């Protein structure tokens, strides 16, 4: 009996170390009737050293990750960033041409198909010249009638239409807007993915159903020119030997009728 033999400094230190360890390592909280939590230290004082041991309650402690493990993952080439970069498979070095349309309201709509449900968080756009543009995100429109996957390589500008029983429907890649159309000022030439390439699309939006990995919807990023410029950078299918393009074009040059731009 400790009270009978006097205080044992070594025993008291061991108890303090154990209590401090529990306080620092656990995230259990005790709530008062008024909704406020008491500290872990106060819980140990009131309920004893087993106050934070909830094994009997069926609570399973999760394994902890050390900072060393985090650093190893960051330095590992197979580790991932917080954001999943989604593109149509072209490298940055291929964007040495520019889409030289040349009139206000010329509109570029690029179709993306994510591999799984996702949240569109940020958009980056490379530019050849300075100017103003309006940008937003949208669902893929009824152009899916003529191009289910968004590829418009075989659709000439002004030929995006669908015919059923003699009725012609002119289609568009832009469906229901998912964000607010937002003005952007492009300061000048930008050919990398730095903050200068950030394009404000007026918010974020969710694509697909997170409870069903097979329910993957397409979406579109839209950029509308404010004048002769800015001109977005692009690759050349002829130079790369490619026969696909996911960027649709519409505007004054095509009387608002959609088709490919490559």
Coordinates of C-alpha atoms in Angstrom, one line a residue:
X1 CA 0.0 0.0 0.0
X2 CA 1.7 3.2 -1.2
X3 CA 0.0 5.3 1.5
X4 CA 1.5 3.1 4.2
X5 CA 5.1 3.1 2.9
X6 CA 5.1 6.7 1.7
X7 CA 5.5 8.2 -1.8
X8 CA 7.5 6.3 -4.3
X9 CA 9.0 8.8 -6.7
X10 CA 9.9 6.2 -9.4
X11 CA 6.4 4.8 -9.3
X12 CA 4.8 8.2 -9.5
X13 CA 7.0 9.1 -12.5
X14 CA 6.1 5.9 -14.3
X15 CA 2.4 6.6 -13.8
X16 CA 2.8 10.1 -15.1
X17 CA 4.7 8.9 -18.2
X18 CA 1.9 6.3 -18.9
X19 CA -0.8 9.0 -18.5
X20 CA 1.1 11.5 -20.7
X21 CA 1.5 8.8 -23.4
X22 CA -2.2 8.0 -23.3
X23 CA -3.0 11.7 -23.5
X24 CA -0.8 12.3 -26.5
X25 CA -1.6 9.2 -28.5
X26 CA -5.4 9.0 -28.1
X27 CA -8.2 11.0 -29.7
X28 CA -11.0 9.8 -27.4
X29 CA -13.1 12.6 -25.9
X30 CA -15.6 12.7 -23.1
X31 CA -18.5 15.0 -23.5
X32 CA -20.4 16.8 -20.8
X33 CA -24.2 17.1 -20.9
X34 CA -23.8 20.6 -22.3
X35 CA -21.9 19.3 -25.3
X36 CA -18.4 20.5 -24.2
X37 CA -15.5 18.0 -24.1
X38 CA -13.3 17.5 -21.1
X39 CA -9.6 17.1 -21.6
X40 CA -8.0 13.6 -21.7
X41 CA -6.0 14.6 -18.7
X42 CA -9.2 15.4 -16.8
X43 CA -10.7 12.1 -18.0
X44 CA -7.8 10.2 -16.6
X45 CA -8.1 12.1 -13.3
X46 CA -11.8 11.3 -13.0
X47 CA -12.0 7.8 -14.4
X48 CA -8.5 6.3 -13.8
X49 CA -5.7 5.1 -16.1
X50 CA -8.1 2.9 -18.2
X51 CA -10.3 5.9 -19.1
X52 CA -9.0 6.0 -22.7
X53 CA -8.8 2.2 -23.2
X54 CA -11.9 1.3 -25.3
X55 CA -11.0 -2.2 -26.4
X56 CA -14.0 -3.5 -24.4
X57 CA -16.2 -1.1 -26.3
X58 CA -15.2 -2.6 -29.7
X59 CA -13.1 0.4 -30.7
X60 CA -10.1 -0.6 -32.8
X61 CA -7.1 1.6 -32.8
X62 CA -5.8 2.4 -36.3
X63 CA -2.1 2.0 -37.1
X64 CA -0.2 5.2 -37.0
X65 CA 2.0 6.5 -39.8
X66 CA 5.3 8.0 -39.0
X67 CA 6.8 11.1 -40.6
X68 CA 9.5 8.9 -41.9
X69 CA 7.0 6.8 -43.8
X70 CA 5.4 9.9 -45.2
X71 CA 8.8 11.2 -46.5
X72 CA 9.5 7.8 -48.1
X73 CA 6.2 7.9 -49.9
X74 CA 6.9 11.5 -51.1
X75 CA 10.3 10.5 -52.5
X76 CA 8.9 7.3 -54.1
X77 CA 8.2 7.8 -57.8
X78 CA 5.1 5.7 -57.4
X79 CA 3.6 8.1 -54.8
X80 CA 0.7 10.3 -55.8
X81 CA -0.2 14.0 -55.3
X82 CA -3.3 15.1 -53.6
X83 CA -4.8 16.0 -57.0
X84 CA -5.3 13.6 -59.8
X85 CA -4.0 15.2 -63.0
X86 CA -6.4 14.4 -65.8
X87 CA -5.4 15.1 -69.4
X88 CA -6.0 13.5 -72.8
X89 CA -2.5 11.9 -72.9
X90 CA -0.4 14.7 -74.5
X91 CA 2.9 15.9 -73.1
X92 CA 3.6 19.5 -72.2
X93 CA 6.4 19.7 -74.8
X94 CA 3.9 19.0 -77.6
X95 CA 2.1 22.3 -77.1
X96 CA 4.2 24.5 -79.4
X97 CA 1.4 25.4 -81.8
X98 CA -1.5 27.7 -81.1
X99 CA -5.2 27.6 -82.1
X100 CA -5.3 30.7 -84.2
X101 CA -9.0 31.4 -84.6
X102 CA -9.2 35.2 -84.2
X103 CA -12.5 36.6 -83.2
X104 CA -14.4 37.4 -80.0
X105 CA -16.7 34.6 -78.8
X106 CA -14.8 31.9 -80.5
X107 CA -15.4 29.0 -78.1
X108 CA -13.2 26.0 -77.3
X109 CA -14.8 23.0 -75.5
X110 CA -12.5 20.1 -74.4
X111 CA -14.1 16.8 -73.4
X112 CA -12.7 14.7 -70.6
X113 CA -13.6 11.2 -69.6
X114 CA -12.3 10.3 -66.1
X115 CA -11.4 6.7 -65.2
X116 CA -13.6 6.9 -62.1
X117 CA -16.0 9.3 -60.4
X118 CA -14.1 12.4 -59.3
X119 CA -14.3 16.1 -58.3
X120 CA -13.0 18.7 -60.8
X121 CA -11.0 20.9 -58.5
X122 CA -8.6 23.0 -60.6
X123 CA -8.1 23.7 -64.3
X124 CA -4.8 24.8 -66.0
X125 CA -4.6 26.2 -69.6
X126 CA -1.6 27.0 -71.7
X127 CA -1.7 30.2 -73.8
X128 CA 0.2 31.7 -76.7
X129 CA -1.0 35.3 -76.2
X130 CA -2.5 37.6 -73.7
X131 CA -6.2 38.6 -73.6
X132 CA -9.5 38.0 -71.8
X133 CA -11.5 34.8 -71.7
X134 CA -14.6 33.4 -69.9
X135 CA -14.4 29.9 -68.6
X136 CA -16.7 27.3 -66.9
X137 CA -17.3 23.6 -66.5
X138 CA -20.3 21.7 -67.9
X139 CA -21.7 18.3 -68.6
X140 CA -21.0 16.8 -72.0
X141 CA -23.8 17.8 -74.3
X142 CA -25.8 16.1 -77.0
X143 CA -22.7 15.9 -79.2
X144 CA -22.5 12.4 -77.6
X145 CA -25.1 11.4 -80.2
X146 CA -22.4 11.7 -82.9
X147 CA -19.3 11.1 -80.7
X148 CA -19.9 9.0 -77.5
X149 CA -16.3 9.4 -76.3
X150 CA -15.9 13.1 -77.2
X151 CA -13.4 12.6 -80.1
X152 CA -14.3 15.0 -82.9
X153 CA -11.4 14.3 -85.3
X154 CA -13.7 13.1 -88.0
X155 CA -16.3 16.0 -87.6
X156 CA -15.5 19.0 -89.7
X157 CA -16.5 22.4 -88.4
X158 CA -20.1 23.0 -89.1
X159 CA -20.9 19.4 -89.6
X160 CA -21.8 18.4 -86.0
X161 CA -25.4 17.2 -86.6
X162 CA -27.5 14.1 -86.0
X163 CA -30.3 12.8 -88.2
X164 CA -33.1 10.6 -87.1
X165 CA -36.0 9.8 -89.4
X166 CA -35.2 12.8 -91.5
X167 CA -35.1 15.2 -88.6
X168 CA -31.7 17.0 -88.2
X169 CA -30.4 18.0 -84.8
X170 CA -27.4 20.3 -84.6
X171 CA -25.4 19.1 -81.6
X172 CA -23.2 20.8 -79.1
X173 CA -20.5 19.5 -76.7
X174 CA -21.6 21.9 -74.0
X175 CA -24.4 20.5 -71.8
X176 CA -25.7 21.7 -68.5
X177 CA -23.3 24.2 -66.9
X178 CA -21.8 22.9 -63.7
X179 CA -20.0 26.1 -62.6
X180 CA -20.5 29.9 -63.0
X181 CA -19.1 31.4 -66.2
X182 CA -16.1 33.4 -64.9
X183 CA -13.9 36.1 -66.6
X184 CA -10.2 35.5 -66.7
X185 CA -7.3 37.8 -67.7
X186 CA -4.5 36.0 -69.5
X187 CA -1.3 38.0 -68.8
X188 CA 0.7 36.6 -71.7
X189 CA 2.5 33.5 -73.1
X190 CA 2.5 30.6 -70.7
X191 CA 3.7 27.1 -71.7
X192 CA 4.0 25.3 -68.4
X193 CA 1.6 24.2 -65.6
X194 CA 2.6 27.0 -63.2
X195 CA 0.1 29.2 -61.3
X196 CA 0.1 31.5 -64.4
X197 CA -1.7 28.7 -66.3
X198 CA -4.5 28.5 -63.7
X199 CA -7.9 29.0 -65.2
X200 CA -10.8 30.0 -62.9
X201 CA -13.9 28.1 -64.0
X202 CA -16.1 29.5 -61.3
X203 CA -16.1 26.7 -58.8
X204 CA -15.7 22.9 -58.4
X205 CA -18.1 20.1 -59.3
X206 CA -18.5 16.4 -58.9
X207 CA -18.5 14.0 -61.8
X208 CA -20.1 10.6 -61.6
X209 CA -21.5 8.6 -58.7
X210 CA -19.0 7.8 -56.0
X211 CA -21.0 4.8 -54.9
X212 CA -20.8 3.2 -58.4
X213 CA -17.3 3.1 -60.0
X214 CA -18.9 2.1 -63.3
X215 CA -21.0 5.3 -63.5
X216 CA -18.4 7.6 -65.1
X217 CA -19.7 10.7 -66.7
X218 CA -17.9 13.0 -69.1
X219 CA -17.4 16.7 -68.6
X220 CA -16.3 19.7 -70.6
X221 CA -14.1 22.6 -69.9
X222 CA -15.2 25.6 -71.9
X223 CA -13.1 28.7 -72.8
X224 CA -14.7 31.6 -74.7
X225 CA -12.4 34.3 -76.2
X226 CA -13.0 37.9 -75.4
X227 CA -11.4 39.2 -78.7
X228 CA -8.8 38.2 -81.3
X229 CA -6.7 36.9 -78.4
X230 CA -5.9 35.0 -76.3
X231 CA -5.0 32.0 -78.3
X232 CA -4.6 28.7 -76.5
X233 CA -1.5 26.5 -77.1
X234 CA -2.1 23.2 -78.7
X235 CA -0.3 20.2 -80.3
X236 CA -0.4 19.3 -84.0
X237 CA -1.9 16.0 -84.9
X238 CA 0.0 16.0 -88.2
X239 CA 3.3 16.5 -86.4
X240 CA 2.5 13.8 -83.8
X241 CA 0.8 11.3 -86.2
X242 CA -2.3 11.3 -84.2
X243 CA -5.9 11.0 -85.4
X244 CA -7.9 12.1 -82.4
X245 CA -8.9 15.4 -80.9
X246 CA -11.1 16.2 -77.9
X247 CA -11.3 19.9 -78.4
X248 CA -14.4 21.1 -80.2
X249 CA -14.6 24.6 -81.8
X250 CA -17.6 26.9 -82.3
X251 CA -18.0 30.6 -82.9
X252 CA -18.3 33.3 -85.6
X253 CA -16.2 31.5 -88.1
X254 CA -18.6 28.5 -88.1
X255 CA -21.9 30.4 -87.5
X256 CA -22.0 28.8 -84.1
X257 CA -21.9 25.3 -85.6
X258 CA -19.6 22.9 -83.8
X259 CA -16.8 20.7 -85.2
X260 CA -13.1 19.8 -84.7
X261 CA -10.2 22.1 -84.2
X262 CA -6.8 20.5 -84.8

